mmCIF file with all atom_site columns, C-alpha atoms in Angstrom:
data_model
loop_
_atom_site.group_PDB
_atom_site.id
_atom_site.type_symbol
_atom_site.label_atom_id
_atom_site.label_alt_id
_atom_site.label_comp_id
_atom_site.label_asym_id
_atom_site.label_entity_id
_atom_site.label_seq_id
_atom_site.pdbx_PDB_ins_code
_atom_site.Cartn_x
_atom_site.Cartn_y
_atom_site.Cartn_z
_atom_site.occupancy
_atom_site.B_iso_or_equiv
_atom_site.pdbx_formal_charge
_atom_site.auth_seq_id
_atom_site.auth_comp_id
_atom_site.auth_asym_id
_atom_site.auth_atom_id
_atom_site.pdbx_PDB_model_num
ATOM 1   C CA . ASN F 1 1   ? 149.352 164.728 70.666  1.00 68.00 ? 179 ASN F CA 1
ATOM 2   C CA . ALA F 1 2   ? 152.101 164.856 73.306  1.00 78.00 ? 180 ALA F CA 1
ATOM 3   C CA . GLY F 1 3   ? 150.396 167.974 75.099  1.00 93.00 ? 181 GLY F CA 1
ATOM 4   C CA . VAL F 1 4   ? 152.913 169.876 77.207  1.00 95.00 ? 182 VAL F CA 1
ATOM 5   C CA . THR F 1 5   ? 156.324 168.291 77.596  1.00 96.00 ? 183 THR F CA 1
ATOM 6   C CA . GLN F 1 6   ? 158.830 169.464 80.052  1.00 97.00 ? 184 GLN F CA 1
ATOM 7   C CA . THR F 1 7   ? 162.511 168.516 80.357  1.00 96.00 ? 185 THR F CA 1
ATOM 8   C CA . PRO F 1 8   ? 164.333 167.598 82.421  1.00 96.00 ? 186 PRO F CA 1
ATOM 9   C CA . LYS F 1 9   ? 162.125 165.911 84.998  1.00 96.00 ? 187 LYS F CA 1
ATOM 10  C CA . PHE F 1 10  ? 164.790 166.111 87.701  1.00 96.00 ? 188 PHE F CA 1
ATOM 11  C CA . GLN F 1 11  ? 167.883 168.272 88.106  1.00 96.00 ? 189 GLN F CA 1
ATOM 12  C CA . VAL F 1 12  ? 170.471 169.059 90.814  1.00 97.00 ? 190 VAL F CA 1
ATOM 13  C CA . LEU F 1 13  ? 172.422 172.210 90.552  1.00 96.00 ? 191 LEU F CA 1
ATOM 14  C CA . LYS F 1 14  ? 175.029 173.940 92.656  1.00 97.00 ? 192 LYS F CA 1
ATOM 15  C CA . THR F 1 15  ? 174.619 177.537 93.818  1.00 97.00 ? 193 THR F CA 1
ATOM 16  C CA . GLY F 1 16  ? 175.623 179.917 91.031  1.00 97.00 ? 194 GLY F CA 1
ATOM 17  C CA . GLN F 1 17  ? 175.099 177.526 88.236  1.00 97.00 ? 195 GLN F CA 1
ATOM 18  C CA . SER F 1 18  ? 172.756 178.356 85.404  1.00 96.00 ? 196 SER F CA 1
ATOM 19  C CA . MET F 1 19  ? 170.384 176.114 83.482  1.00 96.00 ? 197 MET F CA 1
ATOM 20  C CA . THR F 1 20  ? 167.305 176.098 81.216  1.00 97.00 ? 198 THR F CA 1
ATOM 21  C CA . LEU F 1 21  ? 164.122 174.270 81.802  1.00 98.00 ? 199 LEU F CA 1
ATOM 22  C CA . GLN F 1 22  ? 162.544 173.293 78.501  1.00 98.00 ? 200 GLN F CA 1
ATOM 23  C CA . CYS F 1 23  ? 158.710 173.389 77.729  1.00 98.00 ? 201 CYS F CA 1
ATOM 24  C CA . ALA F 1 24  ? 157.113 172.611 74.521  1.00 97.00 ? 202 ALA F CA 1
ATOM 25  C CA . GLN F 1 25  ? 153.472 172.218 73.594  1.00 97.00 ? 203 GLN F CA 1
ATOM 26  C CA . ASP F 1 26  ? 151.935 170.837 70.262  1.00 95.00 ? 204 ASP F CA 1
ATOM 27  C CA . MET F 1 27  ? 148.474 172.126 70.597  1.00 93.00 ? 205 MET F CA 1
ATOM 28  C CA . ASN F 1 28  ? 149.157 175.536 68.982  1.00 92.00 ? 206 ASN F CA 1
ATOM 29  C CA . HIS F 1 29  ? 148.297 177.302 72.264  1.00 92.00 ? 207 HIS F CA 1
ATOM 30  C CA . GLU F 1 30  ? 148.785 181.002 72.295  1.00 91.00 ? 208 GLU F CA 1
ATOM 31  C CA . TYR F 1 31  ? 149.274 181.310 76.053  1.00 91.00 ? 209 TYR F CA 1
ATOM 32  C CA . MET F 1 32  ? 152.158 179.667 78.023  1.00 94.00 ? 210 MET F CA 1
ATOM 33  C CA . SER F 1 33  ? 153.193 180.161 81.498  1.00 95.00 ? 211 SER F CA 1
ATOM 34  C CA . TRP F 1 34  ? 155.634 178.906 84.224  1.00 96.00 ? 212 TRP F CA 1
ATOM 35  C CA . TYR F 1 35  ? 154.666 178.149 87.804  1.00 95.00 ? 213 TYR F CA 1
ATOM 36  C CA . ARG F 1 36  ? 156.575 177.054 90.812  1.00 96.00 ? 214 ARG F CA 1
ATOM 37  C CA . GLN F 1 37  ? 155.157 174.906 93.531  1.00 95.00 ? 215 GLN F CA 1
ATOM 38  C CA . ASP F 1 38  ? 156.435 174.988 96.998  1.00 93.00 ? 216 ASP F CA 1
ATOM 39  C CA . PRO F 1 39  ? 155.024 173.288 100.211 1.00 86.00 ? 217 PRO F CA 1
ATOM 40  C CA . GLY F 1 40  ? 152.474 175.734 102.008 1.00 80.00 ? 218 GLY F CA 1
ATOM 41  C CA . MET F 1 41  ? 152.864 178.295 99.131  1.00 82.00 ? 219 MET F CA 1
ATOM 42  C CA . GLY F 1 42  ? 150.745 176.769 96.577  1.00 85.00 ? 220 GLY F CA 1
ATOM 43  C CA . LEU F 1 43  ? 151.337 177.476 92.874  1.00 91.00 ? 221 LEU F CA 1
ATOM 44  C CA . ARG F 1 44  ? 152.971 180.841 92.010  1.00 92.00 ? 222 ARG F CA 1
ATOM 45  C CA . LEU F 1 45  ? 153.259 182.368 88.564  1.00 92.00 ? 223 LEU F CA 1
ATOM 46  C CA . ILE F 1 46  ? 156.717 183.121 87.404  1.00 95.00 ? 224 ILE F CA 1
ATOM 47  C CA . HIS F 1 47  ? 156.398 184.354 83.782  1.00 95.00 ? 225 HIS F CA 1
ATOM 48  C CA . TYR F 1 48  ? 153.901 184.054 81.139  1.00 93.00 ? 226 TYR F CA 1
ATOM 49  C CA . SER F 1 49  ? 153.494 184.589 77.328  1.00 93.00 ? 227 SER F CA 1
ATOM 50  C CA . VAL F 1 50  ? 150.287 185.464 75.357  1.00 89.00 ? 228 VAL F CA 1
ATOM 51  C CA . GLY F 1 51  ? 152.084 184.789 72.007  1.00 90.00 ? 229 GLY F CA 1
ATOM 52  C CA . ALA F 1 52  ? 155.376 184.365 70.179  1.00 92.00 ? 230 ALA F CA 1
ATOM 53  C CA . GLY F 1 53  ? 157.618 187.469 70.947  1.00 93.00 ? 231 GLY F CA 1
ATOM 54  C CA . ILE F 1 54  ? 155.568 188.572 73.907  1.00 92.00 ? 232 ILE F CA 1
ATOM 55  C CA . THR F 1 55  ? 156.428 187.804 77.473  1.00 94.00 ? 233 THR F CA 1
ATOM 56  C CA . ASP F 1 56  ? 155.590 189.216 80.895  1.00 92.00 ? 234 ASP F CA 1
ATOM 57  C CA . GLN F 1 57  ? 156.390 188.899 84.557  1.00 92.00 ? 235 GLN F CA 1
ATOM 58  C CA . GLY F 1 58  ? 154.238 187.085 87.052  1.00 90.00 ? 236 GLY F CA 1
ATOM 59  C CA . GLU F 1 59  ? 154.248 187.112 90.857  1.00 88.00 ? 237 GLU F CA 1
ATOM 60  C CA . VAL F 1 60  ? 157.824 185.742 91.343  1.00 94.00 ? 238 VAL F CA 1
ATOM 61  C CA . PRO F 1 61  ? 159.973 186.636 88.400  1.00 95.00 ? 239 PRO F CA 1
ATOM 62  C CA . ASN F 1 62  ? 163.263 187.456 90.123  1.00 95.00 ? 240 ASN F CA 1
ATOM 63  C CA . GLY F 1 63  ? 166.115 185.175 89.159  1.00 95.00 ? 241 GLY F CA 1
ATOM 64  C CA . TYR F 1 64  ? 164.344 183.806 86.030  1.00 97.00 ? 242 TYR F CA 1
ATOM 65  C CA . ASN F 1 65  ? 164.396 184.757 82.363  1.00 97.00 ? 243 ASN F CA 1
ATOM 66  C CA . VAL F 1 66  ? 162.029 183.599 79.524  1.00 97.00 ? 244 VAL F CA 1
ATOM 67  C CA . SER F 1 67  ? 161.671 184.007 75.788  1.00 96.00 ? 245 SER F CA 1
ATOM 68  C CA . ARG F 1 68  ? 159.116 182.914 73.225  1.00 96.00 ? 246 ARG F CA 1
ATOM 69  C CA . SER F 1 69  ? 160.601 182.747 69.839  1.00 96.00 ? 247 SER F CA 1
ATOM 70  C CA . THR F 1 70  ? 158.126 180.213 68.536  1.00 96.00 ? 248 THR F CA 1
ATOM 71  C CA . THR F 1 71  ? 154.557 179.255 69.448  1.00 95.00 ? 249 THR F CA 1
ATOM 72  C CA . GLU F 1 72  ? 155.567 175.825 70.518  1.00 96.00 ? 250 GLU F CA 1
ATOM 73  C CA . ASP F 1 73  ? 158.498 176.521 72.887  1.00 97.00 ? 251 ASP F CA 1
ATOM 74  C CA . PHE F 1 74  ? 158.784 178.584 76.164  1.00 98.00 ? 252 PHE F CA 1
ATOM 75  C CA . PRO F 1 75  ? 162.025 177.922 78.016  1.00 98.00 ? 253 PRO F CA 1
ATOM 76  C CA . LEU F 1 76  ? 162.666 179.112 81.445  1.00 98.00 ? 254 LEU F CA 1
ATOM 77  C CA . ARG F 1 77  ? 166.301 180.090 82.332  1.00 97.00 ? 255 ARG F CA 1
ATOM 78  C CA . LEU F 1 78  ? 167.864 180.329 85.858  1.00 96.00 ? 256 LEU F CA 1
ATOM 79  C CA . LEU F 1 79  ? 170.594 182.731 85.533  1.00 91.00 ? 257 LEU F CA 1
ATOM 80  C CA . SER F 1 80  ? 172.426 182.024 88.831  1.00 96.00 ? 258 SER F CA 1
ATOM 81  C CA . ALA F 1 81  ? 170.813 179.259 90.860  1.00 96.00 ? 259 ALA F CA 1
ATOM 82  C CA . ALA F 1 82  ? 170.117 179.821 94.490  1.00 97.00 ? 260 ALA F CA 1
ATOM 83  C CA . PRO F 1 83  ? 168.802 177.432 97.144  1.00 97.00 ? 261 PRO F CA 1
ATOM 84  C CA . SER F 1 84  ? 165.672 179.516 97.303  1.00 96.00 ? 262 SER F CA 1
ATOM 85  C CA . GLN F 1 85  ? 164.947 178.244 93.826  1.00 97.00 ? 263 GLN F CA 1
ATOM 86  C CA . THR F 1 86  ? 164.649 174.590 94.941  1.00 97.00 ? 264 THR F CA 1
ATOM 87  C CA . SER F 1 87  ? 161.145 173.968 93.786  1.00 97.00 ? 265 SER F CA 1
ATOM 88  C CA . VAL F 1 88  ? 158.914 171.937 91.362  1.00 97.00 ? 266 VAL F CA 1
ATOM 89  C CA . TYR F 1 89  ? 158.403 173.899 88.222  1.00 97.00 ? 267 TYR F CA 1
ATOM 90  C CA . PHE F 1 90  ? 155.329 173.504 85.986  1.00 96.00 ? 268 PHE F CA 1
ATOM 91  C CA . CYS F 1 91  ? 154.810 174.704 82.550  1.00 96.00 ? 269 CYS F CA 1
ATOM 92  C CA . ALA F 1 92  ? 151.130 175.268 81.370  1.00 94.00 ? 270 ALA F CA 1
ATOM 93  C CA . SER F 1 93  ? 149.458 176.402 78.273  1.00 93.00 ? 271 SER F CA 1
ATOM 94  C CA . SER F 1 94  ? 145.971 177.234 76.929  1.00 90.00 ? 272 SER F CA 1
ATOM 95  C CA . TYR F 1 95  ? 144.199 178.733 73.886  1.00 86.00 ? 273 TYR F CA 1
ATOM 96  C CA . SER F 1 96  ? 143.585 182.442 74.342  1.00 79.00 ? 274 SER F CA 1
ATOM 97  C CA . ILE F 1 97  ? 140.123 183.252 75.710  1.00 73.00 ? 275 ILE F CA 1
ATOM 98  C CA . LEU F 1 98  ? 139.955 185.858 73.007  1.00 71.00 ? 276 LEU F CA 1
ATOM 99  C CA . ARG F 1 99  ? 139.809 183.084 70.373  1.00 70.00 ? 277 ARG F CA 1
ATOM 100 C CA . THR F 1 100 ? 136.111 182.540 69.708  1.00 66.00 ? 278 THR F CA 1
ATOM 101 C CA . GLY F 1 101 ? 134.577 179.480 71.322  1.00 68.00 ? 279 GLY F CA 1
ATOM 102 C CA . ASN F 1 102 ? 137.612 178.784 73.533  1.00 71.00 ? 280 ASN F CA 1
ATOM 103 C CA . THR F 1 103 ? 137.259 178.302 77.135  1.00 74.00 ? 281 THR F CA 1
ATOM 104 C CA . GLY F 1 104 ? 140.868 179.062 78.240  1.00 78.00 ? 282 GLY F CA 1
ATOM 105 C CA . GLU F 1 105 ? 141.257 175.536 79.663  1.00 86.00 ? 283 GLU F CA 1
ATOM 106 C CA . LEU F 1 106 ? 144.769 175.271 81.031  1.00 89.00 ? 284 LEU F CA 1
ATOM 107 C CA . PHE F 1 107 ? 146.968 172.172 80.435  1.00 92.00 ? 285 PHE F CA 1
ATOM 108 C CA . PHE F 1 108 ? 149.968 171.282 82.526  1.00 93.00 ? 286 PHE F CA 1
ATOM 109 C CA . GLY F 1 109 ? 153.246 169.449 82.009  1.00 94.00 ? 287 GLY F CA 1
ATOM 110 C CA . GLU F 1 110 ? 154.462 166.740 84.394  1.00 93.00 ? 288 GLU F CA 1
ATOM 111 C CA . GLY F 1 111 ? 156.816 169.161 86.098  1.00 95.00 ? 289 GLY F CA 1
ATOM 112 C CA . SER F 1 112 ? 160.476 169.560 86.606  1.00 97.00 ? 290 SER F CA 1
ATOM 113 C CA . ARG F 1 113 ? 161.870 168.895 90.087  1.00 96.00 ? 291 ARG F CA 1
ATOM 114 C CA . LEU F 1 114 ? 164.870 171.137 90.709  1.00 97.00 ? 292 LEU F CA 1
ATOM 115 C CA . THR F 1 115 ? 167.278 171.015 93.728  1.00 97.00 ? 293 THR F CA 1
ATOM 116 C CA . VAL F 1 116 ? 169.854 173.699 94.375  1.00 97.00 ? 294 VAL F CA 1
ATOM 117 C CA . LEU F 1 117 ? 172.563 172.795 96.705  1.00 96.00 ? 295 LEU F CA 1
ATOM 118 C CA . LYS Y 2 1   ? 143.479 191.410 96.118  1.00 67.00 ? 298 LYS Y CA 1
ATOM 119 C CA . GLN Y 2 2   ? 142.184 188.497 93.988  1.00 75.00 ? 299 GLN Y CA 1
ATOM 120 C CA . GLU Y 2 3   ? 142.391 185.378 96.054  1.00 86.00 ? 300 GLU Y CA 1
ATOM 121 C CA . VAL Y 2 4   ? 141.193 181.821 95.976  1.00 93.00 ? 301 VAL Y CA 1
ATOM 122 C CA . THR Y 2 5   ? 140.520 179.786 99.197  1.00 95.00 ? 302 THR Y CA 1
ATOM 123 C CA . GLN Y 2 6   ? 139.868 176.170 99.525  1.00 96.00 ? 303 GLN Y CA 1
ATOM 124 C CA . ILE Y 2 7   ? 138.310 174.434 102.560 1.00 92.00 ? 304 ILE Y CA 1
ATOM 125 C CA . PRO Y 2 8   ? 139.101 171.952 103.981 1.00 91.00 ? 305 PRO Y CA 1
ATOM 126 C CA . ALA Y 2 9   ? 142.882 171.717 103.582 1.00 93.00 ? 306 ALA Y CA 1
ATOM 127 C CA . ALA Y 2 10  ? 142.620 168.019 104.117 1.00 95.00 ? 307 ALA Y CA 1
ATOM 128 C CA . LEU Y 2 11  ? 139.921 165.397 104.181 1.00 95.00 ? 308 LEU Y CA 1
ATOM 129 C CA . SER Y 2 12  ? 140.022 161.701 105.130 1.00 96.00 ? 309 SER Y CA 1
ATOM 130 C CA . VAL Y 2 13  ? 136.927 159.548 104.439 1.00 96.00 ? 310 VAL Y CA 1
ATOM 131 C CA . PRO Y 2 14  ? 135.981 155.828 104.075 1.00 96.00 ? 311 PRO Y CA 1
ATOM 132 C CA . GLU Y 2 15  ? 135.232 154.501 100.636 1.00 97.00 ? 312 GLU Y CA 1
ATOM 133 C CA . GLY Y 2 16  ? 131.689 155.014 99.310  1.00 97.00 ? 313 GLY Y CA 1
ATOM 134 C CA . GLU Y 2 17  ? 131.111 158.384 100.899 1.00 96.00 ? 314 GLU Y CA 1
ATOM 135 C CA . ASN Y 2 18  ? 129.901 161.399 98.866  1.00 96.00 ? 315 ASN Y CA 1
ATOM 136 C CA . LEU Y 2 19  ? 132.185 164.322 99.210  1.00 94.00 ? 316 LEU Y CA 1
ATOM 137 C CA . VAL Y 2 20  ? 132.015 168.123 98.829  1.00 96.00 ? 317 VAL Y CA 1
ATOM 138 C CA . LEU Y 2 21  ? 135.143 170.262 98.341  1.00 96.00 ? 318 LEU Y CA 1
ATOM 139 C CA . ASN Y 2 22  ? 134.779 173.919 98.528  1.00 97.00 ? 319 ASN Y CA 1
ATOM 140 C CA . CYS Y 2 23  ? 136.390 176.818 96.718  1.00 97.00 ? 320 CYS Y CA 1
ATOM 141 C CA . SER Y 2 24  ? 135.674 180.488 97.301  1.00 97.00 ? 321 SER Y CA 1
ATOM 142 C CA . PHE Y 2 25  ? 136.942 183.540 95.309  1.00 95.00 ? 322 PHE Y CA 1
ATOM 143 C CA . THR Y 2 26  ? 136.900 187.198 96.098  1.00 91.00 ? 323 THR Y CA 1
ATOM 144 C CA . ASP Y 2 27  ? 135.604 188.832 92.933  1.00 87.00 ? 324 ASP Y CA 1
ATOM 145 C CA . SER Y 2 28  ? 132.499 187.632 91.032  1.00 87.00 ? 325 SER Y CA 1
ATOM 146 C CA . ALA Y 2 29  ? 133.828 189.067 87.816  1.00 88.00 ? 326 ALA Y CA 1
ATOM 147 C CA . ILE Y 2 30  ? 135.351 185.741 86.470  1.00 90.00 ? 327 ILE Y CA 1
ATOM 148 C CA . TYR Y 2 31  ? 135.826 184.246 83.046  1.00 88.00 ? 328 TYR Y CA 1
ATOM 149 C CA . ASN Y 2 32  ? 135.945 180.748 84.298  1.00 90.00 ? 329 ASN Y CA 1
ATOM 150 C CA . LEU Y 2 33  ? 136.745 178.396 87.155  1.00 94.00 ? 330 LEU Y CA 1
ATOM 151 C CA . GLN Y 2 34  ? 138.709 175.259 86.725  1.00 95.00 ? 331 GLN Y CA 1
ATOM 152 C CA . TRP Y 2 35  ? 139.174 172.180 88.952  1.00 97.00 ? 332 TRP Y CA 1
ATOM 153 C CA . PHE Y 2 36  ? 142.370 170.169 88.802  1.00 96.00 ? 333 PHE Y CA 1
ATOM 154 C CA . ARG Y 2 37  ? 143.550 166.960 90.308  1.00 97.00 ? 334 ARG Y CA 1
ATOM 155 C CA . GLN Y 2 38  ? 147.160 166.386 91.318  1.00 95.00 ? 335 GLN Y CA 1
ATOM 156 C CA . ASP Y 2 39  ? 148.649 163.101 92.308  1.00 94.00 ? 336 ASP Y CA 1
ATOM 157 C CA . PRO Y 2 40  ? 151.877 163.009 94.371  1.00 90.00 ? 337 PRO Y CA 1
ATOM 158 C CA . GLY Y 2 41  ? 154.885 163.790 92.198  1.00 86.00 ? 338 GLY Y CA 1
ATOM 159 C CA . LYS Y 2 42  ? 152.744 164.534 89.162  1.00 89.00 ? 339 LYS Y CA 1
ATOM 160 C CA . GLY Y 2 43  ? 151.440 167.478 87.254  1.00 90.00 ? 340 GLY Y CA 1
ATOM 161 C CA . LEU Y 2 44  ? 147.984 168.874 87.439  1.00 93.00 ? 341 LEU Y CA 1
ATOM 162 C CA . THR Y 2 45  ? 145.083 167.304 85.421  1.00 93.00 ? 342 THR Y CA 1
ATOM 163 C CA . SER Y 2 46  ? 142.137 169.264 84.413  1.00 93.00 ? 343 SER Y CA 1
ATOM 164 C CA . LEU Y 2 47  ? 138.882 167.702 85.752  1.00 96.00 ? 344 LEU Y CA 1
ATOM 165 C CA . LEU Y 2 48  ? 136.256 170.329 85.069  1.00 95.00 ? 345 LEU Y CA 1
ATOM 166 C CA . LEU Y 2 49  ? 135.947 173.767 83.670  1.00 93.00 ? 346 LEU Y CA 1
ATOM 167 C CA . ILE Y 2 50  ? 132.981 176.015 84.311  1.00 94.00 ? 347 ILE Y CA 1
ATOM 168 C CA . GLN Y 2 51  ? 132.549 179.094 82.322  1.00 91.00 ? 348 GLN Y CA 1
ATOM 169 C CA . SER Y 2 52  ? 131.104 182.320 83.749  1.00 90.00 ? 349 SER Y CA 1
ATOM 170 C CA . SER Y 2 53  ? 127.783 181.712 82.033  1.00 91.00 ? 350 SER Y CA 1
ATOM 171 C CA . GLN Y 2 54  ? 127.304 178.194 83.423  1.00 93.00 ? 351 GLN Y CA 1
ATOM 172 C CA . ARG Y 2 55  ? 126.079 176.909 86.742  1.00 95.00 ? 352 ARG Y CA 1
ATOM 173 C CA . GLU Y 2 56  ? 127.482 173.535 86.761  1.00 95.00 ? 353 GLU Y CA 1
ATOM 174 C CA . GLN Y 2 57  ? 129.555 170.867 84.859  1.00 95.00 ? 354 GLN Y CA 1
ATOM 175 C CA . THR Y 2 58  ? 129.471 167.053 85.253  1.00 96.00 ? 355 THR Y CA 1
ATOM 176 C CA . SER Y 2 59  ? 132.016 164.397 84.443  1.00 94.00 ? 356 SER Y CA 1
ATOM 177 C CA . GLY Y 2 60  ? 131.245 160.876 85.507  1.00 96.00 ? 357 GLY Y CA 1
ATOM 178 C CA . ARG Y 2 61  ? 131.130 160.889 89.287  1.00 97.00 ? 358 ARG Y CA 1
ATOM 179 C CA . LEU Y 2 62  ? 132.251 164.548 89.412  1.00 97.00 ? 359 LEU Y CA 1
ATOM 180 C CA . ASN Y 2 63  ? 130.047 167.511 89.559  1.00 97.00 ? 360 ASN Y CA 1
ATOM 181 C CA . ALA Y 2 64  ? 131.148 171.107 89.873  1.00 97.00 ? 361 ALA Y CA 1
ATOM 182 C CA . SER Y 2 65  ? 128.890 174.005 90.569  1.00 97.00 ? 362 SER Y CA 1
ATOM 183 C CA . LEU Y 2 66  ? 129.456 177.757 90.407  1.00 97.00 ? 363 LEU Y CA 1
ATOM 184 C CA . ASP Y 2 67  ? 127.732 180.518 92.309  1.00 95.00 ? 364 ASP Y CA 1
ATOM 185 C CA . LYS Y 2 68  ? 129.235 183.735 91.165  1.00 93.00 ? 365 LYS Y CA 1
ATOM 186 C CA . SER Y 2 69  ? 126.975 185.960 93.459  1.00 92.00 ? 366 SER Y CA 1
ATOM 187 C CA . SER Y 2 70  ? 128.402 184.246 96.527  1.00 94.00 ? 367 SER Y CA 1
ATOM 188 C CA . GLY Y 2 71  ? 131.841 183.718 95.138  1.00 95.00 ? 368 GLY Y CA 1
ATOM 189 C CA . ARG Y 2 72  ? 131.752 179.950 95.631  1.00 96.00 ? 369 ARG Y CA 1
ATOM 190 C CA . SER Y 2 73  ? 132.300 176.779 93.697  1.00 97.00 ? 370 SER Y CA 1
ATOM 191 C CA . THR Y 2 74  ? 131.813 173.246 95.009  1.00 97.00 ? 371 THR Y CA 1
ATOM 192 C CA . LEU Y 2 75  ? 133.234 169.932 93.693  1.00 97.00 ? 372 LEU Y CA 1
ATOM 193 C CA . TYR Y 2 76  ? 131.031 167.050 94.418  1.00 97.00 ? 373 TYR Y CA 1
ATOM 194 C CA . ILE Y 2 77  ? 132.372 163.548 94.285  1.00 97.00 ? 374 ILE Y CA 1
ATOM 195 C CA . ALA Y 2 78  ? 129.933 160.679 94.338  1.00 97.00 ? 375 ALA Y CA 1
ATOM 196 C CA . ALA Y 2 79  ? 130.681 157.288 95.773  1.00 97.00 ? 376 ALA Y CA 1
ATOM 197 C CA . SER Y 2 80  ? 134.239 158.009 96.590  1.00 96.00 ? 377 SER Y CA 1
ATOM 198 C CA . GLN Y 2 81  ? 136.985 155.371 95.881  1.00 97.00 ? 378 GLN Y CA 1
ATOM 199 C CA . PRO Y 2 82  ? 140.572 154.940 97.081  1.00 97.00 ? 379 PRO Y CA 1
ATOM 200 C CA . GLY Y 2 83  ? 141.666 155.918 93.520  1.00 96.00 ? 380 GLY Y CA 1
ATOM 201 C CA . ASP Y 2 84  ? 140.272 159.406 94.124  1.00 97.00 ? 381 ASP Y CA 1
ATOM 202 C CA . SER Y 2 85  ? 142.951 160.067 96.681  1.00 97.00 ? 382 SER Y CA 1
ATOM 203 C CA . ALA Y 2 86  ? 144.860 163.193 95.505  1.00 97.00 ? 383 ALA Y CA 1
ATOM 204 C CA . THR Y 2 87  ? 145.001 166.886 95.942  1.00 96.00 ? 384 THR Y CA 1
ATOM 205 C CA . TYR Y 2 88  ? 142.241 168.842 94.322  1.00 97.00 ? 385 TYR Y CA 1
ATOM 206 C CA . LEU Y 2 89  ? 142.928 172.475 93.403  1.00 97.00 ? 386 LEU Y CA 1
ATOM 207 C CA . CYS Y 2 90  ? 140.652 175.139 92.063  1.00 96.00 ? 387 CYS Y CA 1
ATOM 208 C CA . ALA Y 2 91  ? 141.760 177.997 89.956  1.00 94.00 ? 388 ALA Y CA 1
ATOM 209 C CA . VAL Y 2 92  ? 139.880 181.159 88.809  1.00 93.00 ? 389 VAL Y CA 1
ATOM 210 C CA . LEU Y 2 93  ? 140.441 183.262 85.710  1.00 89.00 ? 390 LEU Y CA 1
ATOM 211 C CA . TYR Y 2 94  ? 139.307 186.664 86.726  1.00 87.00 ? 391 TYR Y CA 1
ATOM 212 C CA . ARG Y 2 95  ? 138.080 189.321 84.345  1.00 83.00 ? 392 ARG Y CA 1
ATOM 213 C CA . GLY Y 2 96  ? 140.281 192.322 84.360  1.00 70.00 ? 393 GLY Y CA 1
ATOM 214 C CA . SER Y 2 97  ? 143.326 190.409 85.436  1.00 65.00 ? 394 SER Y CA 1
ATOM 215 C CA . THR Y 2 98  ? 146.271 189.772 83.086  1.00 62.00 ? 395 THR Y CA 1
ATOM 216 C CA . LEU Y 2 99  ? 145.024 187.720 80.215  1.00 61.00 ? 396 LEU Y CA 1
ATOM 217 C CA . GLY Y 2 100 ? 145.238 184.042 80.892  1.00 65.00 ? 397 GLY Y CA 1
ATOM 218 C CA . ARG Y 2 101 ? 146.506 184.406 84.392  1.00 78.00 ? 398 ARG Y CA 1
ATOM 219 C CA . LEU Y 2 102 ? 144.807 181.975 86.806  1.00 86.00 ? 399 LEU Y CA 1
ATOM 220 C CA . TYR Y 2 103 ? 144.682 182.400 90.552  1.00 90.00 ? 400 TYR Y CA 1
ATOM 221 C CA . PHE Y 2 104 ? 144.943 179.034 92.375  1.00 93.00 ? 401 PHE Y CA 1
ATOM 222 C CA . GLY Y 2 105 ? 143.763 177.854 95.797  1.00 94.00 ? 402 GLY Y CA 1
ATOM 223 C CA . ARG Y 2 106 ? 146.224 175.799 97.845  1.00 93.00 ? 403 ARG Y CA 1
ATOM 224 C CA . GLY Y 2 107 ? 144.177 172.664 97.427  1.00 95.00 ? 404 GLY Y CA 1
ATOM 225 C CA . THR Y 2 108 ? 142.383 169.970 99.355  1.00 96.00 ? 405 THR Y CA 1
ATOM 226 C CA . GLN Y 2 109 ? 144.282 166.804 100.124 1.00 96.00 ? 406 GLN Y CA 1
ATOM 227 C CA . LEU Y 2 110 ? 141.818 163.924 99.927  1.00 97.00 ? 407 LEU Y CA 1
ATOM 228 C CA . THR Y 2 111 ? 142.404 160.487 101.284 1.00 97.00 ? 408 THR Y CA 1
ATOM 229 C CA . VAL Y 2 112 ? 139.809 157.828 100.698 1.00 97.00 ? 409 VAL Y CA 1
ATOM 230 C CA . TRP Y 2 113 ? 140.556 154.498 102.617 1.00 96.00 ? 410 TRP Y CA 1
ATOM 231 C CA . PRO Y 2 114 ? 138.990 151.190 101.891 1.00 95.00 ? 411 PRO Y CA 1
#
């Protein structure tokens, strides 16, 4: 199993450009989420999904879009990049705690480091 | 507000010491608490998960305890080694919060020197 795979690992954008960060998991997890990690701010939840076709906003959703057309994939789209979106982005997934016997242990990808100039 | 606090923010110790990292949370109604390790430039690796019904979990030199009534968890690292140097984060899944949403502390940055 590859676990949670994120691409690209590094990306540099100019202000106003758009791009998509890819996230895929091969563990058949219902729950997927995107966090950003900034110095002094910790991990902040951007968007999450509890299953295919279902997404919702986290703490800091502005400037980002998501969709969940399959169980495996959960891409994060930056619509018009701003310097404030310079950060490290992490995708994470888990089984639903509603699934009998599952603890909800969260698994993370290696991260995508984004710089917006 | 559901918060998670970790103390200390940074810790530097010589090799061989036994360590305790602290995590506190504001609401005792939790599903689980998870401890992660993060190496510089890397993602988060799950170390231990304690379910609400459990008091502690052990993995090798690591032991995590949970006291819901006081809103505290501790991560005990026995016989620390330089390879243990990393940032350790705890995360809480609260009952009543959005399903699956974890609340993270800001971490304890641990340095173990030879």
